[in-house]
Short mmCIF file of C-alpha atoms in Angstrom, two decimals:
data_model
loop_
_atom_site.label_atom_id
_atom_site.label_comp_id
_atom_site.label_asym_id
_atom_site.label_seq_id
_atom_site.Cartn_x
_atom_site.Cartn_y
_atom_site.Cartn_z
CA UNK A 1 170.72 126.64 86.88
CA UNK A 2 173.69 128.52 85.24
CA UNK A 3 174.03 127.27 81.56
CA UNK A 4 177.72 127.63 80.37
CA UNK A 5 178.37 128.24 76.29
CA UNK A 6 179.89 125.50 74.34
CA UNK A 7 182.66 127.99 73.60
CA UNK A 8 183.69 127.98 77.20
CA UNK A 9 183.09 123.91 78.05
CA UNK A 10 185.58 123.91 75.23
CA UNK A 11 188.52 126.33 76.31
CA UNK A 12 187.99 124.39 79.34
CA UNK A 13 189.48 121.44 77.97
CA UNK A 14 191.21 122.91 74.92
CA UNK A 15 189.32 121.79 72.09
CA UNK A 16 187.51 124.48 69.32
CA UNK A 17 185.10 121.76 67.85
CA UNK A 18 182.77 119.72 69.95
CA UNK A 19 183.54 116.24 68.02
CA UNK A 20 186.83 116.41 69.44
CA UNK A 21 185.88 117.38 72.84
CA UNK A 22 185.00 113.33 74.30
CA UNK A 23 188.90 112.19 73.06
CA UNK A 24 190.74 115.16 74.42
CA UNK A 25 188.51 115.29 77.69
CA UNK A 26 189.53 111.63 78.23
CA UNK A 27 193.03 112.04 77.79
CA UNK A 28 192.67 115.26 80.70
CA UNK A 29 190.51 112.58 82.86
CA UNK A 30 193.67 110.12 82.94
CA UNK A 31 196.22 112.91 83.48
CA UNK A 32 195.74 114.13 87.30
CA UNK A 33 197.73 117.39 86.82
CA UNK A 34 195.46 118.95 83.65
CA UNK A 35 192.15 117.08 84.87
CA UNK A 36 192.16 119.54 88.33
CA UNK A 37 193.47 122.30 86.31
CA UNK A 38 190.31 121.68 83.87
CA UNK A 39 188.46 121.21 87.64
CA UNK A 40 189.47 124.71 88.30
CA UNK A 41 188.65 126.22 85.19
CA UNK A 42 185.47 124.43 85.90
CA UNK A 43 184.24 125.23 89.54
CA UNK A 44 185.03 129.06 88.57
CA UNK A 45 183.00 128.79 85.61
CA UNK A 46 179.95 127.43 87.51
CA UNK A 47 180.21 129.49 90.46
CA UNK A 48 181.40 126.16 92.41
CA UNK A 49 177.85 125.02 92.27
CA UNK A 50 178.20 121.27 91.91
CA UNK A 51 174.95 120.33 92.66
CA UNK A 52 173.55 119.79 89.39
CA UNK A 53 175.46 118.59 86.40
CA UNK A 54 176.81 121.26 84.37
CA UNK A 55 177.64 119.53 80.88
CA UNK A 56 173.58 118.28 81.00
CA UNK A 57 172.39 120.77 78.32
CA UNK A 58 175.48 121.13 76.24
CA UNK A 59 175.78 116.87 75.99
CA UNK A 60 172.37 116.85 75.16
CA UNK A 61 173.01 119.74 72.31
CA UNK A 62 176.28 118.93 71.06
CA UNK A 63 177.27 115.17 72.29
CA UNK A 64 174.14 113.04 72.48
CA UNK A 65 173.66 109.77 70.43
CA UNK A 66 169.88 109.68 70.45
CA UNK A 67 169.67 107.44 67.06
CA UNK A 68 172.89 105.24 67.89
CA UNK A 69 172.31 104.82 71.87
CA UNK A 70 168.93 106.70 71.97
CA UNK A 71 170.02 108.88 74.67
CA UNK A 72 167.77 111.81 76.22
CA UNK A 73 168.92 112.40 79.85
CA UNK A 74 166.77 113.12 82.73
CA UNK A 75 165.40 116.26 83.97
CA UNK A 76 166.82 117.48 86.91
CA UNK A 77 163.22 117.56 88.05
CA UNK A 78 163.03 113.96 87.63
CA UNK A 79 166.08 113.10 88.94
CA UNK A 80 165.15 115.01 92.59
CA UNK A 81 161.94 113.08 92.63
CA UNK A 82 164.09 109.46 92.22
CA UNK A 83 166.35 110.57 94.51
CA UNK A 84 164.23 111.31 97.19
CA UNK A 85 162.02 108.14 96.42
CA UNK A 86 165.19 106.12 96.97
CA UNK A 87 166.21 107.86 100.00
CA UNK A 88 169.65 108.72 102.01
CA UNK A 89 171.56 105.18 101.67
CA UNK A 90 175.53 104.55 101.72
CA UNK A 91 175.46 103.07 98.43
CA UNK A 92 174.04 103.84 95.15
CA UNK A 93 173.72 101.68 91.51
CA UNK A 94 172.78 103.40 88.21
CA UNK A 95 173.04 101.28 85.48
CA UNK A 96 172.92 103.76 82.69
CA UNK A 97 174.05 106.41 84.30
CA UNK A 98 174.97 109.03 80.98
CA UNK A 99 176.80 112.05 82.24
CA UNK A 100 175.66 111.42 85.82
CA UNK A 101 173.30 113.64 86.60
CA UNK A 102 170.70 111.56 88.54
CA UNK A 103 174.00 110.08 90.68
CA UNK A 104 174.90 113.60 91.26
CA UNK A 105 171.69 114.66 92.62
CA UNK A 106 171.69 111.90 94.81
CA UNK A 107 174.91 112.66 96.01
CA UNK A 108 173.71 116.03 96.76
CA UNK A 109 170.41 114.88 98.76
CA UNK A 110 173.28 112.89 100.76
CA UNK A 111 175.20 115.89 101.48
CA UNK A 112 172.17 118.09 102.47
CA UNK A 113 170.86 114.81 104.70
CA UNK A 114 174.22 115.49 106.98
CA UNK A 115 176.02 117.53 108.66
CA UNK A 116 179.26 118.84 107.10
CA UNK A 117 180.71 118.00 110.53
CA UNK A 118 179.80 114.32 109.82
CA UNK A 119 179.81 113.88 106.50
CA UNK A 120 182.73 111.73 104.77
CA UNK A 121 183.03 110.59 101.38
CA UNK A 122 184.41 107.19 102.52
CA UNK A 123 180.56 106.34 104.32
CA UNK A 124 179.26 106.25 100.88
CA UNK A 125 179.91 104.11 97.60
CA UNK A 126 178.25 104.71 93.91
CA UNK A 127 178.09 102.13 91.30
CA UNK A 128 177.35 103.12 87.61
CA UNK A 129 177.96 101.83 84.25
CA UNK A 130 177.61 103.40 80.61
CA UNK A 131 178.33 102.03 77.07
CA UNK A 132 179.27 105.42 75.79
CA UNK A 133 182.50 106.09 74.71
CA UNK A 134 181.15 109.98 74.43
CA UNK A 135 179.62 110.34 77.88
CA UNK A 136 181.97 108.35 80.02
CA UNK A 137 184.63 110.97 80.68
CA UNK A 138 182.11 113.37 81.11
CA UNK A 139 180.98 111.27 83.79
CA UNK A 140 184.12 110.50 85.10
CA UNK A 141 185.31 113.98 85.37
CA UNK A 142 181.50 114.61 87.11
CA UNK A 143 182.60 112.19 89.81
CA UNK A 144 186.44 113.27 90.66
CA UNK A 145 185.60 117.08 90.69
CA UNK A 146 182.87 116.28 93.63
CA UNK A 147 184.98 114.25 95.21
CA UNK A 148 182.53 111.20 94.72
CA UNK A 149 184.02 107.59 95.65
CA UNK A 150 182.61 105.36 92.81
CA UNK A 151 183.24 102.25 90.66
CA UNK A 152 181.98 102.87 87.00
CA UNK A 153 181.16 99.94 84.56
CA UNK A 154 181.90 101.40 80.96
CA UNK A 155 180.57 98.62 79.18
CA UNK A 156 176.87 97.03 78.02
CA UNK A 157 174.42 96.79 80.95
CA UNK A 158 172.68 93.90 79.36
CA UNK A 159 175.03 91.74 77.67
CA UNK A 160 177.52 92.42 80.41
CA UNK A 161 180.26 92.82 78.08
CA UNK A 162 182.75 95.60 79.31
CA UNK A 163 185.67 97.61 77.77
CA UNK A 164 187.03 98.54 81.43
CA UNK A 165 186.20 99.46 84.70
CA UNK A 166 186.87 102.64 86.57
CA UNK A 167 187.50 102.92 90.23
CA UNK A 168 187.26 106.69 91.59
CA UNK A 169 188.57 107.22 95.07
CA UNK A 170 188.22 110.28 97.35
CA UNK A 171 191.94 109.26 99.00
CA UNK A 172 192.02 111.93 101.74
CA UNK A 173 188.10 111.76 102.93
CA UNK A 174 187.78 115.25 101.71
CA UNK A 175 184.34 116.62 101.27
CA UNK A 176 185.69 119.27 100.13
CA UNK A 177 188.68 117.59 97.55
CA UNK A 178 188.86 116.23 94.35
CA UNK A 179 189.04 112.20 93.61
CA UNK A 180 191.99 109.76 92.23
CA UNK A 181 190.83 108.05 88.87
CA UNK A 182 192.21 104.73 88.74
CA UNK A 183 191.51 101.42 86.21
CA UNK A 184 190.69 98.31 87.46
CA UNK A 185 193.29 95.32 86.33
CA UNK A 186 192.19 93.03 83.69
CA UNK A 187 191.18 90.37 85.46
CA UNK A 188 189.28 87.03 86.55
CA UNK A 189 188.62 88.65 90.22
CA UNK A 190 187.40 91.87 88.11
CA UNK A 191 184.92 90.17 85.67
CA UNK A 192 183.54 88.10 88.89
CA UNK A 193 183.16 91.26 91.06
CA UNK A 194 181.16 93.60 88.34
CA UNK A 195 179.43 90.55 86.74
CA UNK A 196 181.30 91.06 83.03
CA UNK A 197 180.96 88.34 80.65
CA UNK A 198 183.96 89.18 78.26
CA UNK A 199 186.04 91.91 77.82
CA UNK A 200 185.41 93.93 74.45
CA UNK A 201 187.49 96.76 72.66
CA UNK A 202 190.58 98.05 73.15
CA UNK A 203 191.52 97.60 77.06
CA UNK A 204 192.47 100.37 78.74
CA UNK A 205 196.32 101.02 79.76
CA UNK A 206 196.91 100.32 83.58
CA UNK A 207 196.35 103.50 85.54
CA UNK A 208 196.71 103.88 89.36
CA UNK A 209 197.00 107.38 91.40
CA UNK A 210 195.50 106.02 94.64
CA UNK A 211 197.83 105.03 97.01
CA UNK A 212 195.51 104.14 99.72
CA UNK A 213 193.01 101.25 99.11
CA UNK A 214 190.02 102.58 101.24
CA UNK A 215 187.64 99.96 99.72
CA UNK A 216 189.47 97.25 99.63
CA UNK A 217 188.36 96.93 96.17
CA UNK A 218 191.62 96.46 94.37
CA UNK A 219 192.68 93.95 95.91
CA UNK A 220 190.30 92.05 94.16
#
């Protein structure tokens, strides 16, 4: 695994002090033009090796919450075990999913399962939900750069109380592209769908860059 300095995760997305790094990546995340310029910066940085997560060791350095959310991520050892124990399947559900780097290994076991002839983004769908306000556009931006079709919960997994949700779309089919980041509406359908009790915090502006509905999903 290549381990990237904080100094370059943050010239990536123009920051020079790590507690500012989750509010300005967010703001790239919901701005399609800088996020695949920061995707760029990115996949050169990393040698375009998006198997594993990249941001694992610097969240876990710089970013973490352990006393707040007690978070210590998964090893990626760990995480190939899981993934292998749950098998190739077209859909996926992580309920605390951090930064993403079990659902990215699992996408990757996916990949390797088929042939790049056959494989499509659109055969498979990944569910995951975080409370974080710190690792959710890390995730986020972990999803679009692989090109990962996903809905993404940012809310509390157990009192099902939700701030937004996230719908990630690969819009071409591309293995090879990046994915659309889009927010779910505000609504009735919505809540039903995810299984959110209430909305809580400050909602989310409406953001759509999909125009193709592949899923269906927001219609909903």
């Amino acid at each position: 695994m290549i381990k990237t300095a904080s100094k370059t995760i943050h010239e990536i997305f123009g920051v020079k002090e790590s507690f500012k790094l989750p509010d300005e990546m967010m703001k790239i995340v919901l701005d399609k033009e800088k996020r695949e310029t920061a995707m760029m910066r990115y996949l050169d940085e990393y040698t375009r090796d998006l198997s594993y997560d990249g941001f694992h060791e610097y969240y876990e350095e710089e970013q973490a919450e352990r006393k707040k959310n007690k978070q210590d991520f998964t090893p990626d050892s760990i995480s190939d075990i899981l993934s292998k124990i749950v098998g190739t399947s077209n859909s996926y559900y992580e309920p605390t999913a951090g930064t993403g780097g079990m659902l990215i290994r699992k996408w990757h076991q996916d990949q390797m399962a088929t042939s790049p002839f056959d494989y499509k983004p659109s055969n498979y769908l990944f569910f995951a939900e975080e409370l974080s306000d710190r690792a959710l556009p890390f995730l986020i931006f972990n999803l679009a750069i692989r090109g990962i079709n996903a809905a993404v919960v940012h809310g509390d997994v157990l009192t099902r109380e939700a701030r937004g949700v996230f719908f990630i779309q690969n819009d071409n089919d591309d293995f090879l592209g990046f994915s659309s980041v889009n927010i779910m509406p505000y609504s009735d359908e919505v809540k039903k769908y995810f299984g959110i009790q209430k909305w809580e915090g400050e909602k989310y502006e409406a953001h759509i860059e999909s125009e193709l509905n592949t899923y269906g999903i927001f219609d909903i």
